[in-house]
CSV table of C-alpha atoms in Angstrom, one decimal:
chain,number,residue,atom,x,y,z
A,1,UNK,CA,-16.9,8.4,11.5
A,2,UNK,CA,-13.5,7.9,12.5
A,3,UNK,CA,-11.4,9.7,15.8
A,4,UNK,CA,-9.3,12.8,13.9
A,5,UNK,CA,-6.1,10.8,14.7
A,6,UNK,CA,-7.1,8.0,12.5
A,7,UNK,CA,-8.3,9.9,10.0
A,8,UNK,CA,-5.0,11.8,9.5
A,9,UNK,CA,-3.6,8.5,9.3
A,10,UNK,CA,-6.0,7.3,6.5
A,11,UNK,CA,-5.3,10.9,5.0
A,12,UNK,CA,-1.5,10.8,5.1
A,13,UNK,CA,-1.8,6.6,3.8
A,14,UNK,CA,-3.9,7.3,0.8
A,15,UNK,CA,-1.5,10.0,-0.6
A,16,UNK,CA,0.9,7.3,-0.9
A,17,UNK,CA,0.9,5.8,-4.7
A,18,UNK,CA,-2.0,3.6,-5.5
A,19,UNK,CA,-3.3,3.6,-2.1
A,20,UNK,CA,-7.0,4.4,-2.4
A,21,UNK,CA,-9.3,5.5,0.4
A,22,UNK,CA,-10.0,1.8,1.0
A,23,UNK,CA,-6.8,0.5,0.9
A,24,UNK,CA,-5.6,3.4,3.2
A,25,UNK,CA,-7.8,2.2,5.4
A,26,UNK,CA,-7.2,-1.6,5.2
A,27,UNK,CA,-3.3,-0.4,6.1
A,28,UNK,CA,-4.9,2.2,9.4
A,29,UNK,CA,-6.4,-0.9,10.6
A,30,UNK,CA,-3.8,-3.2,10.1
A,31,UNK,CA,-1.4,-0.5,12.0
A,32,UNK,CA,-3.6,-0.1,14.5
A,33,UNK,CA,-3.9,-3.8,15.4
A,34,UNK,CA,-0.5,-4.9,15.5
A,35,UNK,CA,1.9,-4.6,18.1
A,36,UNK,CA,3.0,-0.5,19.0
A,37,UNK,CA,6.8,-1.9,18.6
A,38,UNK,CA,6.2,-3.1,14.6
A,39,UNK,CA,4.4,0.5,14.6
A,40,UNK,CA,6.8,2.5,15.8
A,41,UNK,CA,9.4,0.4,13.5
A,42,UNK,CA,7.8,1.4,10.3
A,43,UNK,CA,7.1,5.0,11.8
A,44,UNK,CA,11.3,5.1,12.2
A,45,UNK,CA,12.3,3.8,9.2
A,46,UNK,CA,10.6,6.6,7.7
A,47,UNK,CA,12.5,8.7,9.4
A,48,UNK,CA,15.7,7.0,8.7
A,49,UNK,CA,15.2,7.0,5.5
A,50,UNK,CA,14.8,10.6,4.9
A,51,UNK,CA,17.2,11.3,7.4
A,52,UNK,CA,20.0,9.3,6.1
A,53,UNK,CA,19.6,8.9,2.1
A,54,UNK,CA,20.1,11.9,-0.1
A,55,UNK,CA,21.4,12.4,-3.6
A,56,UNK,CA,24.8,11.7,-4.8
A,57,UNK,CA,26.4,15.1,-6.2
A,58,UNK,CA,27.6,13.2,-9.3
A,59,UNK,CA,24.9,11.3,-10.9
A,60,UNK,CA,21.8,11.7,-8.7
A,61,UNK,CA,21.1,8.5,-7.7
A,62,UNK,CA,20.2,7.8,-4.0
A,63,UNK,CA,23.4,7.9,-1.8
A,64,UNK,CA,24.0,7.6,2.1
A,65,UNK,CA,26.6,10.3,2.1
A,66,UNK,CA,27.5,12.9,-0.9
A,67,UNK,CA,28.5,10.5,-3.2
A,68,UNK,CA,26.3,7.0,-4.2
A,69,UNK,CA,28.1,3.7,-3.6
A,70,UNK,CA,28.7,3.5,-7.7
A,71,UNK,CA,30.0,6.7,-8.3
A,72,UNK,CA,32.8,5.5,-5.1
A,73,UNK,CA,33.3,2.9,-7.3
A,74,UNK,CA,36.6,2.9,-8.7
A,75,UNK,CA,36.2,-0.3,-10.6
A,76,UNK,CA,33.2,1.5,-12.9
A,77,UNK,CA,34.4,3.0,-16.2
A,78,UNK,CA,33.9,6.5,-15.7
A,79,UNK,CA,33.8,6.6,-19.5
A,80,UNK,CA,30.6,5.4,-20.1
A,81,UNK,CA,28.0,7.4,-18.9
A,82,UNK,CA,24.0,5.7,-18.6
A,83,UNK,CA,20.9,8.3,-18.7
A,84,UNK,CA,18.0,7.5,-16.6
A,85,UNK,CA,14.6,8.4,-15.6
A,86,UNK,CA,14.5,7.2,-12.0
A,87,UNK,CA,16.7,6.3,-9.7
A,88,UNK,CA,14.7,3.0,-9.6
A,89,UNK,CA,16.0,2.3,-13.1
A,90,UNK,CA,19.2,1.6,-11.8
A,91,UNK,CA,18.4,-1.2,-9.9
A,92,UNK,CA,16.9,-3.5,-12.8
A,93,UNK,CA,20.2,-2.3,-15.1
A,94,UNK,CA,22.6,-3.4,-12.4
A,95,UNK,CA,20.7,-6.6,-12.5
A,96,UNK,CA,21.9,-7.4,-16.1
A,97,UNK,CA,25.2,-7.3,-14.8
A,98,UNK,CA,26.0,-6.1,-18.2
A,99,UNK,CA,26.7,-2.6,-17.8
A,100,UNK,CA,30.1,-1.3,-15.6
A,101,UNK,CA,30.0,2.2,-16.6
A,102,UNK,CA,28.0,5.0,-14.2
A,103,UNK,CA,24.5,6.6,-14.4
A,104,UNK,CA,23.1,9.4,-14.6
A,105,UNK,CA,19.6,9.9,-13.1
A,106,UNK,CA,17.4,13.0,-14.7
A,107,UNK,CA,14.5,13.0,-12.6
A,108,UNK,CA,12.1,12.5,-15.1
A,109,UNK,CA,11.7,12.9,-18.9
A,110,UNK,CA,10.4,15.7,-20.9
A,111,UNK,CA,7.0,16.3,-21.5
A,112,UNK,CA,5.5,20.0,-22.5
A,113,UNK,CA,2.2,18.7,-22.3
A,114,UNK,CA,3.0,18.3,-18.8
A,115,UNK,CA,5.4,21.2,-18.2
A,116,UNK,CA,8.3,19.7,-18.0
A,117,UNK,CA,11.1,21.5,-20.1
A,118,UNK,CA,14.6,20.7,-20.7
A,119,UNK,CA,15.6,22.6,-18.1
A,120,UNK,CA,12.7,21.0,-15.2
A,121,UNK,CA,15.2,17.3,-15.4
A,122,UNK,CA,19.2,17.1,-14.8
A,123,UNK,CA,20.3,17.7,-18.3
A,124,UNK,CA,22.7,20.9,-17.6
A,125,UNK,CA,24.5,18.7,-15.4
A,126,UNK,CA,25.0,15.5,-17.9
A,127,UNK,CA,25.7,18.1,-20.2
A,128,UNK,CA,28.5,19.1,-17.8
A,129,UNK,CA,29.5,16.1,-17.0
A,130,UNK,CA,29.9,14.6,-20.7
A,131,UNK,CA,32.0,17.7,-21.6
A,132,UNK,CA,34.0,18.1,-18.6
A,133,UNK,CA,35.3,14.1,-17.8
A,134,UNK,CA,36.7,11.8,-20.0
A,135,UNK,CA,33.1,10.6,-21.0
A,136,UNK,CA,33.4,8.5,-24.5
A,137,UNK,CA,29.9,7.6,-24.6
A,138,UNK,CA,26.4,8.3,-23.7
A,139,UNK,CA,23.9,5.1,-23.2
A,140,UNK,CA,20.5,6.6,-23.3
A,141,UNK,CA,18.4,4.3,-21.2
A,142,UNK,CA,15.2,6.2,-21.1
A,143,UNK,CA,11.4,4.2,-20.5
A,144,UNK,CA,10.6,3.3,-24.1
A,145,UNK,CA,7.2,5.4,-24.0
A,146,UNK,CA,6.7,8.9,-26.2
A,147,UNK,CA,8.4,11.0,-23.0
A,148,UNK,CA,11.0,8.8,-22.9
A,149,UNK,CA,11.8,8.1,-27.0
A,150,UNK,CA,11.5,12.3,-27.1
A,151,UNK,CA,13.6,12.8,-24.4
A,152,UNK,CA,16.1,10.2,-26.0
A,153,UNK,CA,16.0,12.1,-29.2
A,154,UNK,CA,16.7,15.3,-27.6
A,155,UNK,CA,19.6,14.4,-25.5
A,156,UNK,CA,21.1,13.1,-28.6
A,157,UNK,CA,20.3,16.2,-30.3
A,158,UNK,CA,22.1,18.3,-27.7
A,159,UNK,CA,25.1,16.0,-27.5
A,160,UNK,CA,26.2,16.0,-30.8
A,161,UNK,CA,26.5,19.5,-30.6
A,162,UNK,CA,28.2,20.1,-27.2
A,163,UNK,CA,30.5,17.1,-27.2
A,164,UNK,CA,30.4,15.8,-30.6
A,165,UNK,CA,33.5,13.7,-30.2
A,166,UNK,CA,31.2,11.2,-27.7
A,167,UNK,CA,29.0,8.4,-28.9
A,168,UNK,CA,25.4,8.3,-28.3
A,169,UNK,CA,23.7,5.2,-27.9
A,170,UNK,CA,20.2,3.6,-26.8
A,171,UNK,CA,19.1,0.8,-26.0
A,172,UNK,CA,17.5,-1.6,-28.3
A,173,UNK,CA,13.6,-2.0,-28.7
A,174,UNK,CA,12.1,-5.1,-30.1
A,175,UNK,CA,10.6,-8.4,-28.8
A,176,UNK,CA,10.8,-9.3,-25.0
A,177,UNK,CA,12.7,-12.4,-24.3
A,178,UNK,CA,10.4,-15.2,-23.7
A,179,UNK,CA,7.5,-13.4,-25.4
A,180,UNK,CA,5.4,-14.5,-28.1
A,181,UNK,CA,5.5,-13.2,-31.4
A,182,UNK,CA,1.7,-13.7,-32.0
A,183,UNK,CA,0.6,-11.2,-29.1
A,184,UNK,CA,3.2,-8.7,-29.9
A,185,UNK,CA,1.9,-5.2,-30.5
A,186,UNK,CA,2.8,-4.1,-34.1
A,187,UNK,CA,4.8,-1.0,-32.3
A,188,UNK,CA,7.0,-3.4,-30.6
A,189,UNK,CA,7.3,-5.9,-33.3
A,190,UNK,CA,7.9,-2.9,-35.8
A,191,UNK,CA,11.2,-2.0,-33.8
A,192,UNK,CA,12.1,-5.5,-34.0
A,193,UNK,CA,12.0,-5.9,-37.6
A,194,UNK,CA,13.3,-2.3,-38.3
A,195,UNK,CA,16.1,-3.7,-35.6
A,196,UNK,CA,17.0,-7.2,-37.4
A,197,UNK,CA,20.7,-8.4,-37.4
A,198,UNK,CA,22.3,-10.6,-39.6
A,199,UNK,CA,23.0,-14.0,-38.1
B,1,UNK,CA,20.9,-3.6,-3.7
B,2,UNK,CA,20.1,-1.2,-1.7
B,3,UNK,CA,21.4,1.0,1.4
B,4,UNK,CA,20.8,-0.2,5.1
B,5,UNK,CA,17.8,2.2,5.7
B,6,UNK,CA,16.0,1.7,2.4
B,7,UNK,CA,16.0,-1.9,3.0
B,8,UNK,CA,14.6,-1.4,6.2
B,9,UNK,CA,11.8,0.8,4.9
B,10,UNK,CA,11.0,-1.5,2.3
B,11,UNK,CA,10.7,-4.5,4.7
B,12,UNK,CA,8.5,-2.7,7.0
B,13,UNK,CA,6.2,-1.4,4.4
B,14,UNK,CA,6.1,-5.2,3.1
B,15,UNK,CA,4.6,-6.3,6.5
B,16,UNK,CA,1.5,-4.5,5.6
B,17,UNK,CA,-0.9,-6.4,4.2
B,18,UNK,CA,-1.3,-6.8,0.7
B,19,UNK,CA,1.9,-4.9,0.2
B,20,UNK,CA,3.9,-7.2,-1.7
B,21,UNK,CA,7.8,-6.3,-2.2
B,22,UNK,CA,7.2,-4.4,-5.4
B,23,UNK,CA,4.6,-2.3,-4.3
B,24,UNK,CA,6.8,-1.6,-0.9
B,25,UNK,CA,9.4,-0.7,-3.1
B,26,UNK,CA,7.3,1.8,-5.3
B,27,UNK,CA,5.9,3.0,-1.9
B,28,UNK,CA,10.0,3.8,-0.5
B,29,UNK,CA,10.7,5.3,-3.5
B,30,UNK,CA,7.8,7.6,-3.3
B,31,UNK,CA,8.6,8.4,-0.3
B,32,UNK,CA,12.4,9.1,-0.6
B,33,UNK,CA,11.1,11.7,-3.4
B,34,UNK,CA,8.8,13.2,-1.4
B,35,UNK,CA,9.3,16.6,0.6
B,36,UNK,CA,11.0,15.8,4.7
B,37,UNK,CA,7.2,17.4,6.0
B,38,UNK,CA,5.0,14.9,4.1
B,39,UNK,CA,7.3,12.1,4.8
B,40,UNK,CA,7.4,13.1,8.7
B,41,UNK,CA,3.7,13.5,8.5
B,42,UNK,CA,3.2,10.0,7.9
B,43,UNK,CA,5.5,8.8,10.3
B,44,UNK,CA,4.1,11.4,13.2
B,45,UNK,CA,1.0,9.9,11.9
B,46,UNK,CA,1.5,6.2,12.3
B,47,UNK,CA,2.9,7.3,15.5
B,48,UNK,CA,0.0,9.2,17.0
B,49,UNK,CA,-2.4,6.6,16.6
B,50,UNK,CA,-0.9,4.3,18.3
B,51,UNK,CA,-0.5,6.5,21.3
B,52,UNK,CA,-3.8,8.0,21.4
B,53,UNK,CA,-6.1,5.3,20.4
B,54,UNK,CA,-7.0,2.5,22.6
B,55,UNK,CA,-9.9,-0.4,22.7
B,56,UNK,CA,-13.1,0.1,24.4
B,57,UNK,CA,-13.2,-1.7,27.7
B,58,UNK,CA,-16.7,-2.7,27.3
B,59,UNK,CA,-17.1,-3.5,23.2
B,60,UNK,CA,-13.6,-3.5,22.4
B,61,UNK,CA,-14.6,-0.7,19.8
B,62,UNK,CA,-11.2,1.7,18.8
B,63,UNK,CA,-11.6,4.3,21.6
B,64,UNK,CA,-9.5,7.7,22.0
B,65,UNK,CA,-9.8,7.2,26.1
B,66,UNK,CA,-11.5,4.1,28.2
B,67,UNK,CA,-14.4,3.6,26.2
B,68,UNK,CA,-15.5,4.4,22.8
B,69,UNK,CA,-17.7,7.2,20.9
B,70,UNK,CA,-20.8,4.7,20.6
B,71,UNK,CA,-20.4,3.5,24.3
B,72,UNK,CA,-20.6,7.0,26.1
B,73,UNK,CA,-23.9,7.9,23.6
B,74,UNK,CA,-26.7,8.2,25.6
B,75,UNK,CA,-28.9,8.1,23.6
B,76,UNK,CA,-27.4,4.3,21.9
B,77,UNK,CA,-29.9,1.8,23.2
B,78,UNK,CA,-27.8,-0.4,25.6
B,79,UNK,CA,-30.6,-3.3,25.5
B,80,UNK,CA,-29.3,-4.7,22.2
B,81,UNK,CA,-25.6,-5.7,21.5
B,82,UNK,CA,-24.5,-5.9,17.8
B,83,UNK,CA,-21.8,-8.5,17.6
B,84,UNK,CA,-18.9,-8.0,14.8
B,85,UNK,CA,-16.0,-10.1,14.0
B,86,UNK,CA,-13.4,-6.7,13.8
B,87,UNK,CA,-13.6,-3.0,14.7
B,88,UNK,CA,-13.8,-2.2,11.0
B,89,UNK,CA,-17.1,-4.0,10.3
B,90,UNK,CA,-18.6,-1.4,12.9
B,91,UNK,CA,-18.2,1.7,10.2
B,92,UNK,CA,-20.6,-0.2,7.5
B,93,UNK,CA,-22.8,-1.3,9.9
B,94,UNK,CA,-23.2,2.8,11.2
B,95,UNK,CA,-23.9,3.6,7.3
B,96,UNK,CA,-26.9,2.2,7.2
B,97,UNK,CA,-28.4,4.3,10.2
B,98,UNK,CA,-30.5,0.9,11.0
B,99,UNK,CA,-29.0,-0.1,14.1
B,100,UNK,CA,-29.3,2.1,17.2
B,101,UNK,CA,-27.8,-0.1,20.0
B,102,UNK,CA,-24.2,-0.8,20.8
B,103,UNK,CA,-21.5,-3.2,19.6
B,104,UNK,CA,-19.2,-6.1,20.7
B,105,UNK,CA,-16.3,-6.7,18.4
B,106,UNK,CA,-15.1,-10.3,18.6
B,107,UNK,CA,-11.6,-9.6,17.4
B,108,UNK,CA,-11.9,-12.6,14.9
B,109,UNK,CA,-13.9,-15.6,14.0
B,110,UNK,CA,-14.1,-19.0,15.3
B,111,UNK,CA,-11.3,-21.3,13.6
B,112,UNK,CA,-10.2,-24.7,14.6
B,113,UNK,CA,-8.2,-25.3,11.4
B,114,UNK,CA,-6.2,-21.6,12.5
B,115,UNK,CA,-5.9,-22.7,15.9
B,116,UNK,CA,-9.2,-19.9,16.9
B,117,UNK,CA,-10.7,-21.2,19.5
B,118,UNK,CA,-13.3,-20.1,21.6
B,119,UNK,CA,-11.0,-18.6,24.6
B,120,UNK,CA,-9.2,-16.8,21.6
B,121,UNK,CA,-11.8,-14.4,20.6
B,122,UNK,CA,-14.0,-12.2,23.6
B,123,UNK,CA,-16.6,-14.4,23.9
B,124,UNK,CA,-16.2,-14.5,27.9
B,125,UNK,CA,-16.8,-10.9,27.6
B,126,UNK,CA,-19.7,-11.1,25.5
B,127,UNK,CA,-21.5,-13.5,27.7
B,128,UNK,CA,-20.6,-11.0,30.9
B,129,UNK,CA,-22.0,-8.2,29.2
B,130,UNK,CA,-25.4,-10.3,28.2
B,131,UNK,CA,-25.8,-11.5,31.8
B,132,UNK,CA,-24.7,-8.4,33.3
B,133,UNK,CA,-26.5,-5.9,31.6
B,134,UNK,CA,-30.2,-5.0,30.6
B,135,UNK,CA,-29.2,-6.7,27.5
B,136,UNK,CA,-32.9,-8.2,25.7
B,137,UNK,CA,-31.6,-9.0,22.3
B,138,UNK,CA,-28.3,-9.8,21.0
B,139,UNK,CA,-28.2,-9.4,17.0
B,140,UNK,CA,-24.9,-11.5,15.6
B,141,UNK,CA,-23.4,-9.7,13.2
B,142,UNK,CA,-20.1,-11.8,11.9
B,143,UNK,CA,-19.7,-12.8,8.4
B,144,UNK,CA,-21.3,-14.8,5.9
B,145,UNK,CA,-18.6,-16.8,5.8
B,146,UNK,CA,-17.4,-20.5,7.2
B,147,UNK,CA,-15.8,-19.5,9.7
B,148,UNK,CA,-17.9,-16.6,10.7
B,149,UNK,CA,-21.6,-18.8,10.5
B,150,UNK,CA,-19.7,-21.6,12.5
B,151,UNK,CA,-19.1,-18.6,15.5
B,152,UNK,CA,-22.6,-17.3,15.4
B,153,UNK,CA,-24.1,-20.9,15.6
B,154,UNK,CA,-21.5,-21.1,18.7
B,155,UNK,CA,-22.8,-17.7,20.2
B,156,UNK,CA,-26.5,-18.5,19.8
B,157,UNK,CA,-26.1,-22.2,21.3
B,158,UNK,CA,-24.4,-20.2,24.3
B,159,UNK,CA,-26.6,-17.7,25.1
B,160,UNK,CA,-29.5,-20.0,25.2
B,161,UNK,CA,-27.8,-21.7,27.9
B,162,UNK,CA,-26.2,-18.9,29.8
B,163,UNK,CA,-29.1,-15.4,29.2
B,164,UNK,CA,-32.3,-17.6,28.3
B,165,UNK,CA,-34.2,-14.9,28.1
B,166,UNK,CA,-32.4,-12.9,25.3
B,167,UNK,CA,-33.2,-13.1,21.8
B,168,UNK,CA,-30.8,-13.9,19.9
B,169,UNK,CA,-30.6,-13.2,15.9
B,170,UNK,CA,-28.7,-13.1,12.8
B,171,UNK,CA,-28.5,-10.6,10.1
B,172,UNK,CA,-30.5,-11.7,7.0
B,173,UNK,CA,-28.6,-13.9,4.3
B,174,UNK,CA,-30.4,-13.3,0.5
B,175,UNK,CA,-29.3,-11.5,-3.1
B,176,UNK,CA,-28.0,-8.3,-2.2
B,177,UNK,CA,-29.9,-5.2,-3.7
B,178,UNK,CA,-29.3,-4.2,-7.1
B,179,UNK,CA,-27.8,-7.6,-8.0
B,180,UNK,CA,-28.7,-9.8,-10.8
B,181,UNK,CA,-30.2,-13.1,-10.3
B,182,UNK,CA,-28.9,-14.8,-13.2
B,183,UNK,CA,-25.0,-14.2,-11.8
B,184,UNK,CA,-25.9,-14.8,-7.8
B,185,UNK,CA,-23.9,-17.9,-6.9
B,186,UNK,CA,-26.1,-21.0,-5.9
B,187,UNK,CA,-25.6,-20.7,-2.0
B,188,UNK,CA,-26.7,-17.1,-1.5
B,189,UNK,CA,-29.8,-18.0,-3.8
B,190,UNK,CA,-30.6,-21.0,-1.7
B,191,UNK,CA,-30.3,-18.5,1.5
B,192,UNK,CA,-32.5,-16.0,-0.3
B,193,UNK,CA,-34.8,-18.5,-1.3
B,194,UNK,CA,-34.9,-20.4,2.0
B,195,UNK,CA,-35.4,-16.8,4.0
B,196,UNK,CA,-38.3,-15.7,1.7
B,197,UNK,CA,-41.0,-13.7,3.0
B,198,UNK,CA,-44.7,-13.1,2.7
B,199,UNK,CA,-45.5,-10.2,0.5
């Protein structure tokens, strides 16, 4: 139906992350109506992007040169060390503003049933890292889904042995701020009660 | 938050539509993961489209040279015009295998409240083309919406004065097939009712 040029472009639009076939082609449309300067803008920030942002050596998070702007940070506590998924779980943590230390990013979180082993995600290298700096504790800050509670567990597991001088934390679960008690799922509000504090 | 160039992508992604900044964001991040190839393959992409494909000069269709895939078939009836608000209606319209003539895409709908009047949409060309040409009937295909009724009420009042001769219609308004009655909304059941036939 379409000229081969914008069917590549429909191709190459609906591999991107919930971008259907439709949708793909809603954005070819849209691309090929506007101006050839807003095309060609898009077109090179691509490019930038892959051209200029890598991985930072340390930590893995996104970084413009060899080392990401919080690992050149001299004012973060290189003591405290926070395990991540993504590299887009750093952006919501730094948005807390309560956390100074450094990250590290493992690239995803174990799951056999979907082959990926400990050694598939950066754990050698937080391994390293823990016992090689000054590290006096581990914040585990993996998604609280099975993947992420079973990579927590096994992270923990590890660390106690290899460094078992460093504290191993992880984030709370329990009842989102603002959310109502009454629509909580009994998972969620199970943490919350098995979490309690005394006030 | 971010670096320079993964601002930038996620600003030009947000342009799109429907791309809101989340979504742009999950979009840049898939995209900083992805391999340098699939990443340049959507920007060569976005790129080559723009460069090799053009408007019809007579029905404004998307062309690959001067004129477009449906205007160089012979064998397309060139006595009846099919008129479209956008390029992208043309593709649904093909599906059904009903229409055997050639197009005319608007490039939009008339609009007073937008500021869409009727010098902003190719209604001068239209009009040439009827005039012109062998053109005997010229079937209105925009819409079923305000703005698109209001443009074909506008075309047919003009063609009566300027190509008398032509027959001008509209495609049929009514329950479309396989729907339900009891959830058709009151206006398209009026339609339906008023445009009943004889069985």
């Amino acid at each position: 139906m379409y000229a081969p040029p914008i069917q590549r472009l429909i191709a190459e639009l609906s591999r991107l992350p919930g971008i259907g076939q439709r949708t793909a082609q809603r954005l070819a449309f849209h691309i090929l109506r506007e101006s050839d300067e807003d095309a060609t803008a898009l077109a090179a920030a691509i490019r930038e992007v892959k051209e200029k942002i890598g991985t930072c050596e340390i930590c893995f998070n996104l970084a413009e040169g060899p080392r990401c702007r919080i690992c050149l940070d001299d004012r973060r506590d290189p003591k405290v060390i926070c395990v991540v998924e993504e590299f887009g779980d750093i952006i919501p943590m730094e948005r807390t503003h309560e956390f100074h230390g450094r990250y590290h990013v493992l690239g995803g979180a174990l799951s056999p049933i979907d082959g990926v082993d400990p050694e598939d995600i950066r754990l050698a290298e937080l391994y390293r890292r823990v016992t090689g700096d000054e590290v006096t504790e581990v914040v585990i800050a993996t998604n609280p889904t099975t993947t992420g509670e079973a990579t927590a567990l096994h992270i923990a597991d590890e660390l106690h042995h290899v460094a078992p001088d460093v504290t191993v934390t992880r984030l709370a679960s329990g009842l989102p701020v603002g959310g109502d008690l009454e629509y909580a799922d009994e998972v969620t509000l199970g943490r919350a009660f098995a979490g309690r504090r005394r006030l």
